[in-house]
Coordinates of C-alpha atoms and ligand atoms in Angstrom, one line a residue:
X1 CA -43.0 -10.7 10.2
X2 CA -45.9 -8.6 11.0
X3 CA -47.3 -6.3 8.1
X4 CA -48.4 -3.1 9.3
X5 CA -50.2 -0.7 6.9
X6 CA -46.8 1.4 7.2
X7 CA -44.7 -1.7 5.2
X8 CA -47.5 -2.3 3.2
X9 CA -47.1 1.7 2.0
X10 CA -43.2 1.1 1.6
X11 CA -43.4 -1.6 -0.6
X12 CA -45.8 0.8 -3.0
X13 CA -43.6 3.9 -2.5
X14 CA -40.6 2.8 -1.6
X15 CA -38.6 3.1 1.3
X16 CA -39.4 2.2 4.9
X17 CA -36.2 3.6 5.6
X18 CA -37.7 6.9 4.7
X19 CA -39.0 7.0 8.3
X20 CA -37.4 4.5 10.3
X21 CA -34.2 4.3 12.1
X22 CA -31.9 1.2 10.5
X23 CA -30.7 -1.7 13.3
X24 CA -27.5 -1.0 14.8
X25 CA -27.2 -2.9 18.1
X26 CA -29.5 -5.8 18.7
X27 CA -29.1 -9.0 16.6
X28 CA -32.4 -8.6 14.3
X29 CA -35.3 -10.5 15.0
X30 CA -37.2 -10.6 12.0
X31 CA -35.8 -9.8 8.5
X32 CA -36.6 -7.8 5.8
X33 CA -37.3 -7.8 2.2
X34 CA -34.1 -7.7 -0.5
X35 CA -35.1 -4.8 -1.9
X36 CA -35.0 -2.9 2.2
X37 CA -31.7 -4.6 3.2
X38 CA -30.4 -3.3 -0.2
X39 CA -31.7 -0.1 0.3
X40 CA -30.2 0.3 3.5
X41 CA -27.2 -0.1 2.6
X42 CA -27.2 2.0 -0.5
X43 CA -28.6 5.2 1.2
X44 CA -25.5 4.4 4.2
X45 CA -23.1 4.8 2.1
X46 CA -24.2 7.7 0.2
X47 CA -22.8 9.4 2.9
X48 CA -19.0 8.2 2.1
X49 CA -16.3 9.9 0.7
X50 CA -16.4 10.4 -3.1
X51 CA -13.5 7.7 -4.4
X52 CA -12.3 9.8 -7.3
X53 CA -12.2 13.0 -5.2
X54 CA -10.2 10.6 -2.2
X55 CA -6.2 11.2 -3.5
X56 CA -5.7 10.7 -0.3
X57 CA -4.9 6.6 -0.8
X58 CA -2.7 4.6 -2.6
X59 CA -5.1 1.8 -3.0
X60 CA -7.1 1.2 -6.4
X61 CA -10.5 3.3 -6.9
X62 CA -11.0 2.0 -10.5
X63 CA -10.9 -1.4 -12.6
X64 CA -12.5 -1.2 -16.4
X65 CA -16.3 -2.9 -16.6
X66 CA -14.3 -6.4 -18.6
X67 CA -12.3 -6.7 -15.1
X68 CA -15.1 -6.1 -13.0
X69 CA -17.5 -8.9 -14.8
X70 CA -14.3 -11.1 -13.9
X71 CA -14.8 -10.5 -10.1
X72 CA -18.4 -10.5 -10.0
X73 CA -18.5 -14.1 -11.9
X74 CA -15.5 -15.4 -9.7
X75 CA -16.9 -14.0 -6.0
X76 CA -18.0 -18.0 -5.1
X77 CA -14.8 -19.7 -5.6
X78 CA -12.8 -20.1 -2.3
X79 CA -9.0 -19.5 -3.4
X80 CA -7.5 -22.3 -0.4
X81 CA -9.4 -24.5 -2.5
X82 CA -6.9 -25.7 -4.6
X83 CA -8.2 -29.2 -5.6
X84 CA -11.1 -28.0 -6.1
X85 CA -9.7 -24.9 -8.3
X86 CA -6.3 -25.9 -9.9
X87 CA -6.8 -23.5 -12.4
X88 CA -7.4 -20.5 -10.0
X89 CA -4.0 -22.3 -7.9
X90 CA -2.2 -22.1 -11.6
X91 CA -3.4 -18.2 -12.1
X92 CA -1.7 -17.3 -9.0
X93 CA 1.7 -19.0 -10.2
X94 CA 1.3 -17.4 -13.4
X95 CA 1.5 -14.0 -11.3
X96 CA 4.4 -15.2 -9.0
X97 CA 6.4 -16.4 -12.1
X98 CA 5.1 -12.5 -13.9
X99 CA 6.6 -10.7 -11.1
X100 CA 9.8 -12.4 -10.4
X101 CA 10.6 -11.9 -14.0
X102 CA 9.9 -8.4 -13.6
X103 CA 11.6 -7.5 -10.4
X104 CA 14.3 -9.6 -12.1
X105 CA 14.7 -12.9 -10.1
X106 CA 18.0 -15.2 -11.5
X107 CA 16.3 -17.8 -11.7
X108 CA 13.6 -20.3 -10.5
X109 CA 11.9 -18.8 -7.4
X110 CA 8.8 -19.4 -5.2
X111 CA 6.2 -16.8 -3.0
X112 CA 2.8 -16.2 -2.4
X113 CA -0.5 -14.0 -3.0
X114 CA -1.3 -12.2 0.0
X115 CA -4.3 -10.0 1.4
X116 CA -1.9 -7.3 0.3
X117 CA 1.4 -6.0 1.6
X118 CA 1.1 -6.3 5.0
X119 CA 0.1 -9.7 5.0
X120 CA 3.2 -10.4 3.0
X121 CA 5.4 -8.4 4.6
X122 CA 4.8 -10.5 7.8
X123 CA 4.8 -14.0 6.0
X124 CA 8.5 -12.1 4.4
X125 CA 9.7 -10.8 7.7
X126 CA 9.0 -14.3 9.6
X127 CA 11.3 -16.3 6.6
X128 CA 13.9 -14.1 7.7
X129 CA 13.6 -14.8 11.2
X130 CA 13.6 -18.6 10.8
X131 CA 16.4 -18.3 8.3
X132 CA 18.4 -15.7 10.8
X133 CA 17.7 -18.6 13.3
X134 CA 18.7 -21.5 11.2
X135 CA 22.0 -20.0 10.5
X136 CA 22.6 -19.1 14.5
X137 CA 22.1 -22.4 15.4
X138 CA 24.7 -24.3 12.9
X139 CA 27.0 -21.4 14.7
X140 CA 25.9 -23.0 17.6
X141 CA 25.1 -19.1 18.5
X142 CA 22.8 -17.4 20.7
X143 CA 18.9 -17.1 18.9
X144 CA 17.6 -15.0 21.7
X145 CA 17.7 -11.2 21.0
X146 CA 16.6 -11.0 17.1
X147 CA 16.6 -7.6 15.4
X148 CA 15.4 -5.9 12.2
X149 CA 16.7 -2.9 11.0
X150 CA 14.9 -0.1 8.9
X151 CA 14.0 3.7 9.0
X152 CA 11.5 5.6 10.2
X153 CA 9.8 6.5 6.9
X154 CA 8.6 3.0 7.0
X155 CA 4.4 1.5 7.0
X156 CA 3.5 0.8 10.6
X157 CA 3.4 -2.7 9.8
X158 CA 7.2 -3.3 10.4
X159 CA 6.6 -2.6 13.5
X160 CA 4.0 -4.6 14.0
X161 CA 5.6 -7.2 13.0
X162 CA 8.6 -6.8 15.4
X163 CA 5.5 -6.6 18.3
X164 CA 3.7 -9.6 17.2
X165 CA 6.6 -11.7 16.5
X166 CA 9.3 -10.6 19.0
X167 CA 11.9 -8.9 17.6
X168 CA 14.0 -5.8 18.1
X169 CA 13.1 -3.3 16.0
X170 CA 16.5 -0.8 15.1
X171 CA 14.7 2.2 13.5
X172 CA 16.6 4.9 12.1
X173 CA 14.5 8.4 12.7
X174 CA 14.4 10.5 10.3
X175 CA 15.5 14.6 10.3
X176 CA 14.0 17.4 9.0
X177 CA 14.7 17.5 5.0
X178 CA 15.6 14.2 5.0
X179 CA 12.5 11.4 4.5
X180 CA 14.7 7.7 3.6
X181 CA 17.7 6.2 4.9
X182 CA 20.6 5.1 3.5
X183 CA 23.8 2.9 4.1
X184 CA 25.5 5.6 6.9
X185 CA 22.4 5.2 8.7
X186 CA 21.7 1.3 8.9
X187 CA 25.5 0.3 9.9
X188 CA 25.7 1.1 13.0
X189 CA 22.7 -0.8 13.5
X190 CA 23.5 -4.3 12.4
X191 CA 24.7 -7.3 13.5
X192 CA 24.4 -10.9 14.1
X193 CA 21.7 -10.6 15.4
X194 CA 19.9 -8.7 12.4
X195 CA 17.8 -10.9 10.8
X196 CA 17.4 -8.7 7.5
X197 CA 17.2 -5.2 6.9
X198 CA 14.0 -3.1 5.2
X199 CA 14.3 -0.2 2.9
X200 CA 11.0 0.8 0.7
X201 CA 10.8 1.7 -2.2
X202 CA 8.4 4.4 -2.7
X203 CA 7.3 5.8 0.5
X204 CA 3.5 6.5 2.4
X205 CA 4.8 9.8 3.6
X206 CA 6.6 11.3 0.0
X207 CA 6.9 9.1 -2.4
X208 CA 10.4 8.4 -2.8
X209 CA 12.8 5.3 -2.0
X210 CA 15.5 4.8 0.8
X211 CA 19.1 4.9 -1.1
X212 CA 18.2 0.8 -1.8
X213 CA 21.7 0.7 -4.0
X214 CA 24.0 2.5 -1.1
X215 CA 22.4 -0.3 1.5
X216 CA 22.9 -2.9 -0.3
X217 CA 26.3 -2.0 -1.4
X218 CA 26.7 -2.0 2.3
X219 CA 25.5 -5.3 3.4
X220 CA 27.2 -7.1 0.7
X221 CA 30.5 -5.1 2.3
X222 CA 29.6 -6.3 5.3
X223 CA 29.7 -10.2 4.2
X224 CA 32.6 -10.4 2.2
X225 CA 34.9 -8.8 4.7
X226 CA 33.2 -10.1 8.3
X227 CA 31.3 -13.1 7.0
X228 CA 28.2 -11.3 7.6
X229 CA 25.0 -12.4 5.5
X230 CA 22.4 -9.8 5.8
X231 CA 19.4 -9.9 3.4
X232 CA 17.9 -7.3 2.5
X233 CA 14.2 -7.2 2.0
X234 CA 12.4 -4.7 -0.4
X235 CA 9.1 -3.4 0.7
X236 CA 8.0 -2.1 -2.9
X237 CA 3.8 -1.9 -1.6
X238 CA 3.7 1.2 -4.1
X239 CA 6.6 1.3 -6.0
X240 CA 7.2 -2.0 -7.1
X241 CA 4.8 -1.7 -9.8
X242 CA 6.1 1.5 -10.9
X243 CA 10.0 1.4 -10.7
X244 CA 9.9 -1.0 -13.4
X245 CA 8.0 1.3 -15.9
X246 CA 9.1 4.7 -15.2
X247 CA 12.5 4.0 -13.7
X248 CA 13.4 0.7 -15.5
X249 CA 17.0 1.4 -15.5
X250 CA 17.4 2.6 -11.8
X251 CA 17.8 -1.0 -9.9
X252 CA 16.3 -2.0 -6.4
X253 CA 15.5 -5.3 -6.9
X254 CA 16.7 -8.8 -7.5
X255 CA 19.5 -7.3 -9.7
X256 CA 20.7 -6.3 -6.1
X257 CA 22.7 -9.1 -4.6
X258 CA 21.8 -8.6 -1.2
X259 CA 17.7 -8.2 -2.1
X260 CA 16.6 -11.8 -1.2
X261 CA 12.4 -10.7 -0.9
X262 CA 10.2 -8.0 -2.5
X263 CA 6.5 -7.3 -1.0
X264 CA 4.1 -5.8 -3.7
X265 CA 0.8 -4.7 -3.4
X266 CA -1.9 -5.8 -6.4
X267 CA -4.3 -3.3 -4.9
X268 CA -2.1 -0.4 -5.3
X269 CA -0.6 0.5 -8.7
X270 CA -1.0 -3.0 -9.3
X271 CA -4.5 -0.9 -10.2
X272 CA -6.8 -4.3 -8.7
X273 CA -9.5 -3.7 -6.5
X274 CA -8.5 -4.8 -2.5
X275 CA -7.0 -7.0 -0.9
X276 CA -4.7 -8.5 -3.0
X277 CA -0.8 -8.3 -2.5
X278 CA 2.2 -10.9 -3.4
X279 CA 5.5 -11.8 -1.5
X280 CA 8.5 -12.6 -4.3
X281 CA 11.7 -14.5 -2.9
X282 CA 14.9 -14.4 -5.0
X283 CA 15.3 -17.9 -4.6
X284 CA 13.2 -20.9 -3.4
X285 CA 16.0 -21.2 -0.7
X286 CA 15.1 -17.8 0.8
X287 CA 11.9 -19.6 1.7
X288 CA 12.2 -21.1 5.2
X289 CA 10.8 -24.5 4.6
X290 CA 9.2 -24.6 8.0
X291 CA 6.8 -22.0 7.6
X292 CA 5.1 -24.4 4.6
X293 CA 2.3 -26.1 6.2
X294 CA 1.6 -29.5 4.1
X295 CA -2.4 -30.4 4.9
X296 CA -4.9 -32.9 2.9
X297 CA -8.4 -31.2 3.8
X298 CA -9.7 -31.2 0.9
X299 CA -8.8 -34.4 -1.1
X300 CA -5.2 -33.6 -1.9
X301 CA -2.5 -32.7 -0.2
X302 CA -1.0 -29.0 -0.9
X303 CA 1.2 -26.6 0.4
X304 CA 0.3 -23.5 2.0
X305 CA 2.0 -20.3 3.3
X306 CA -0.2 -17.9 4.3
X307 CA -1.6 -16.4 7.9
X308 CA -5.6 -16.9 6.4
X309 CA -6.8 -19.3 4.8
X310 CA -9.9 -19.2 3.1
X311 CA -10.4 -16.4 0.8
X312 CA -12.1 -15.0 -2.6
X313 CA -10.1 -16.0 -5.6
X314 CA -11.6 -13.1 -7.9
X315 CA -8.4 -10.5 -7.0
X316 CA -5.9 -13.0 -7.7
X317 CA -7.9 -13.8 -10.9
X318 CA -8.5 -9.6 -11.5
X319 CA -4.7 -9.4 -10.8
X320 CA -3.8 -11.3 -13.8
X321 CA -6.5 -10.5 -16.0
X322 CA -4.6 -6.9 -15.6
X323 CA -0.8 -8.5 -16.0
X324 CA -1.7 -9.6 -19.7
X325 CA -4.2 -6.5 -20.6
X326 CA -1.4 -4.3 -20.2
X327 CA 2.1 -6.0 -20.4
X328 CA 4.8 -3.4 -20.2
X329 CA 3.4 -1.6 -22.8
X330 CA 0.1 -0.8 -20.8
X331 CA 1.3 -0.5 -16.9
X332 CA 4.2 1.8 -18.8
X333 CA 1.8 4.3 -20.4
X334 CA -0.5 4.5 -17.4
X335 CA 2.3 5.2 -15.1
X336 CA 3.8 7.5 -17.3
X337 CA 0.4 9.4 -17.9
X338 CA -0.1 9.8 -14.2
X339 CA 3.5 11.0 -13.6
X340 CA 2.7 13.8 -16.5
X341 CA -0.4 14.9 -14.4
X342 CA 1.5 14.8 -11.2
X343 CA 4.2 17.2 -13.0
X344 CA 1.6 19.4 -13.9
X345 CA 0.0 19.5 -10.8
X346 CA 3.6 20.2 -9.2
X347 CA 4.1 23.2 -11.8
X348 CA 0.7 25.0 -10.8
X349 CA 1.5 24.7 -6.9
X350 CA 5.1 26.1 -7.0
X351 CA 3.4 28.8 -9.9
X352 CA 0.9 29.8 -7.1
X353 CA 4.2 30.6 -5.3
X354 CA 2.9 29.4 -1.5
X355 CA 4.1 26.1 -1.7
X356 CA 7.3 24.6 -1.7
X357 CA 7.2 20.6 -3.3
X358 CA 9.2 18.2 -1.5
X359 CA 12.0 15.9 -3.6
X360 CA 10.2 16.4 -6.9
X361 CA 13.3 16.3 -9.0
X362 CA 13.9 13.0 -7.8
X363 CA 12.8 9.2 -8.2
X364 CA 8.9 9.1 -6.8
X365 CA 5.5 7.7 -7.2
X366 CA 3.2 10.1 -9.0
X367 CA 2.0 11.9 -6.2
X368 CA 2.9 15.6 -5.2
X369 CA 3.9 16.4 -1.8
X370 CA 3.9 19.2 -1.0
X371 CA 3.8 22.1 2.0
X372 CA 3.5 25.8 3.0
X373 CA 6.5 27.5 2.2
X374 CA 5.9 30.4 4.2
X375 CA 4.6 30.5 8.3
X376 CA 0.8 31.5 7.3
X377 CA -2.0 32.7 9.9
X378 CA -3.2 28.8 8.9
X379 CA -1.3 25.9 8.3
X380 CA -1.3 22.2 5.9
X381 CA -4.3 21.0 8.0
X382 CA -6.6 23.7 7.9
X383 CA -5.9 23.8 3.8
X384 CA -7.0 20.0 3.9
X385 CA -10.0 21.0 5.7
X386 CA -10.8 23.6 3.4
X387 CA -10.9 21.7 0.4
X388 CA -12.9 19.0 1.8
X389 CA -15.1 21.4 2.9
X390 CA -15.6 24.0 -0.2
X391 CA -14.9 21.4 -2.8
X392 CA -14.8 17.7 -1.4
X393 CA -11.3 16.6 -2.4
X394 CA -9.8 14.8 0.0
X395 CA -6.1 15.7 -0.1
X396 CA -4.8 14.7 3.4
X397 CA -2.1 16.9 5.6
X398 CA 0.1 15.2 8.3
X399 CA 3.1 15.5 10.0
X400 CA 6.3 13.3 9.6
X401 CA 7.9 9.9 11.6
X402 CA 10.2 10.9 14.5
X403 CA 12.8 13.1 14.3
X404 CA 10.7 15.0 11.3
X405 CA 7.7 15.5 13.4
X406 CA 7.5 19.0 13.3
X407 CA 7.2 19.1 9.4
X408 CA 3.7 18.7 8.2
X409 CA 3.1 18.0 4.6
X410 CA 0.4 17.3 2.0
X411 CA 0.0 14.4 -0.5
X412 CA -2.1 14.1 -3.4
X413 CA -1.8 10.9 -5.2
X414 CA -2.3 11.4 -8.7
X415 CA -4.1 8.0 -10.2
X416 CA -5.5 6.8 -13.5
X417 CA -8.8 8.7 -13.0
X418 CA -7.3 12.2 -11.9
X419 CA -7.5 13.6 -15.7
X420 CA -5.7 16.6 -16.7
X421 CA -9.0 18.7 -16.5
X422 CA -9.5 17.3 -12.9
X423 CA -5.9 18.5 -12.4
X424 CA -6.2 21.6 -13.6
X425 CA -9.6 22.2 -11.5
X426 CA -8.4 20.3 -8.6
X427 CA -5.3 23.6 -8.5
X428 CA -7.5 26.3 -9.1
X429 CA -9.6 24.8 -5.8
X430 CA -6.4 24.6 -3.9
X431 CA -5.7 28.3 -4.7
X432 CA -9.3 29.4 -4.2
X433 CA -9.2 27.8 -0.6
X434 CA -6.1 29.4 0.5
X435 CA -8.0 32.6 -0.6
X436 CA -10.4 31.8 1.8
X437 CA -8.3 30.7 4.3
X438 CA -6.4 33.9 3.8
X439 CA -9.7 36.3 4.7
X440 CA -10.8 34.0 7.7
X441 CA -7.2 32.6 8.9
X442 CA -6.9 28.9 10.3
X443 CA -9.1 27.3 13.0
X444 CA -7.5 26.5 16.7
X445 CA -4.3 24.7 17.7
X446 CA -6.8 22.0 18.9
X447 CA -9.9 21.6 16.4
X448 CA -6.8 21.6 14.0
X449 CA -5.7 18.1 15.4
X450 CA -9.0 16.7 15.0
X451 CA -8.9 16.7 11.2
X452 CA -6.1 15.4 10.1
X453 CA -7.0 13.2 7.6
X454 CA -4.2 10.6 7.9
X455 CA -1.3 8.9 5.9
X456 CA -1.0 5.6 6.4
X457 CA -2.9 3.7 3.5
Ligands
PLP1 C1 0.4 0.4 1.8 C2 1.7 0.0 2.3 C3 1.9 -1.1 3.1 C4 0.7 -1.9 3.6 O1 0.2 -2.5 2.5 P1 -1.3 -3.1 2.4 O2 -1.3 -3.7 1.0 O3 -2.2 -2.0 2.6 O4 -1.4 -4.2 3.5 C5 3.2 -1.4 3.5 N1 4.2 -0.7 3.1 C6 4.1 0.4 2.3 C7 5.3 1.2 1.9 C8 2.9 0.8 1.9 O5 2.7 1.9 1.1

């Protein structure tokens, strides 16, 4: 590398960056110095989003500095590796066993650490196929036109499933007032060709769960009087790690008869950095035992079920570092303390009296959702758009799934950082935006589209 008097300068004083547009395109020829490359990066992303002032995602902004010391030490350890690493390969059990015997599993039972739900979800979705398949065949039944059915409040990764994996997907769309699905609305949609249905608990767009109870009530209808053996699968991203400590008594999951597999993400109020998720079955039969891949790579032979392979082990390790910090006792305080906030923040929207909240009396992740309750010269997306603009919150505003498309709503997720005093600061900005918004009015029907800041994480 050639030093001109201009590097020579940057090393004294600092910053060649200072002056010099960063590579973007070509494949670098030369390198640079640790300190530049770091330096690079660091003034990049200055320019991000502030993570506690993002209630925008579900996904984990904070871990405590003895968590973080765990990832940073564990970063070189590959997780596949388990010959290598038994005791990283006997963590991740640990978790597995943790979570079955929270989401209430009878008895022995089997799954898998994920890159977070949606990896599990399609690792889940597939052993329902090859199980729906298995069965169809001893019928000596057709095993051509598979279908899965679910609602329209659902993460776009059921549907990606049903592209990438060929199967009919049976969604129930959703009406205006009404965000889940229940049993009325998944009958008329199975069959035997319905390889499982999928209700979630907690949804991306409010917060609340499909009628989980009424559906499986339904299915298990459905099997003893036509012979019919529907599992159910529970896609519990968000909520299944905060049913179980707000809602302990309210059941969704293995105490159900029908629920044969539960998704979770780590990385959500799991409260673990990303990408970590875990796939639960009830049983190790639910488990198609074609989908375990046997290999000897490395030394000893092992079973694997996953769609990657390598991977960092620190998240699974960060996962249960956090299982036996807080038990019960911990998640259950934590929850409970952002459901308080969540209430509070609810109480000073509908006190402002513009806002109407959606389904806060009932079961929910601590989020508020919330929207307009009277037709305004501005609408949801312009308020977003204020905020981020006057105060840099990011709360998002979008509209519904099919047939709710015309509502548009807002979400704030309320997480372990949000304190009461960012609470009550984070209303006072909301009201002092619509006061803005109330002397200017809204932007056009078109810029407005261009900022919506999105839903689906
Ligand atoms: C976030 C989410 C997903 C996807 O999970 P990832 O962990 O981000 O892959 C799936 N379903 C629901 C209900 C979610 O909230």
């Amino acid at each position: 590398m050639s030093t001109s008097p201009r590097d020579v300068d940057a090393a004294l004083f600092g910053n060649r960056f200072a002056i010099e547009e960063v590579p973007t395109r070509e494949f670098p020829a030369e390198g640079m110095s640790a300190v530049d490359a770091m330096r690079l990066l660091g003034e990049d992303l200055a320019l991000e989003g502030d993570p506690a002032r993002n209630l925008a995602t579900f996904v984990t902004t904070w871990m405590e500095p003895e968590a973080q010391r765990v990832i940073a030490q564990n970063l070189h350890r590959n997780f596949i590796d388990h010959a290598e690493y038994p005791r990283t390969a006997e963590i991740e059990q640990r978790c597995i066993r943790m979570l079955a015997d929270l989401f209430h599993a009878p008895g022995e039972t089997t799954g898998a650490r994920t890159q977070g739900s949606s990896e599990a979800i399609m690792l889940g979705a597939l052993s329902l196929k090859w199980n729906w398949r298995k069965r169809r065949e001893a019928e000596g039944a057709s095993t051509s036109s598979p279908n899965l059915v679910f609602g329209g409040d659902v993460h776009v990764v059921w549907e990606k499933f049903c592209r990438y994996f060929d199967v009919e997907p049976r969604i129930v769309p959703l009406t205006p007032g009404k965000y889940t699905i229940g049993p009325e609305d998944v009958a008329p949609h199975v069959d035997e060709n319905t390889i499982g249905v999928a209700a979630v608990l907690g949804t991306t767009f409010t917060g609340h769960k499909d009628d989980i109870v009424g559906i499986n009530d339904l299915l298990v209808r459905l099997k003893r009087e036509r012979g019919l053996d529907v599992p159910l699968h529970v896609d519990g991203a968000s909520g299944g790690f905060v049913w179980p400590f707000l809602y302990p008594d309210s059941p969704w999951d293995f105490r159900l008869e029908q629920v044969r597999s539960i998704n979770v993400s780590g990385h959500k109020f799991g409260l673990v950095y990303p990408g970590i998720g875990w796939l639960i079955f009830r049983e190790r039969a639910d488990l198609a035992p074609d989908l375990v891949f046997t290999e000897n790579y490395l030394g000893k032979t092992d079973a694997t079920f996953t769609l990657n392979f390598s991977t960092g082990s620190a998240m699974v390790l960060a996962q249960y570092y956090n299982l036996v910090r807080y038990g019960r006792a911990g998640y259950t305080y934590i929850m409970r303390n952002m459901q308080l906030n969540a209430q509070v923040l609810a109480e000073k929207l509908q006190a402002m009296g513009r806002f109407e909240l959606i389904g806060a009396g009932e079961e929910q992740l601590p989020l508020v959702a919330f929207r307009l309750a009277e037709q305004q010269p501005y609408d949801e997306f312009d308020i977003a758009w204020q905020l981020s603009a006057e105060r840099g919150w990011m709360v998002p505003a979008y509209t519904l799934p099919p047939d709710a498309q015309d509502v548009t709503i807002m979400r704030a997720l309320v997480k372990q950082t949000l304190s009461r005093e960012h609470v009550d600061t984070l209303a006072r900005d909301i009201e002092e935006a619509c006061a803005t918004l109330d002397k200017k009015g809204g932007v056009h029907e078109t810029e407005r589209r261009r900022i919506v800041t999105g839903s689906g994480h």
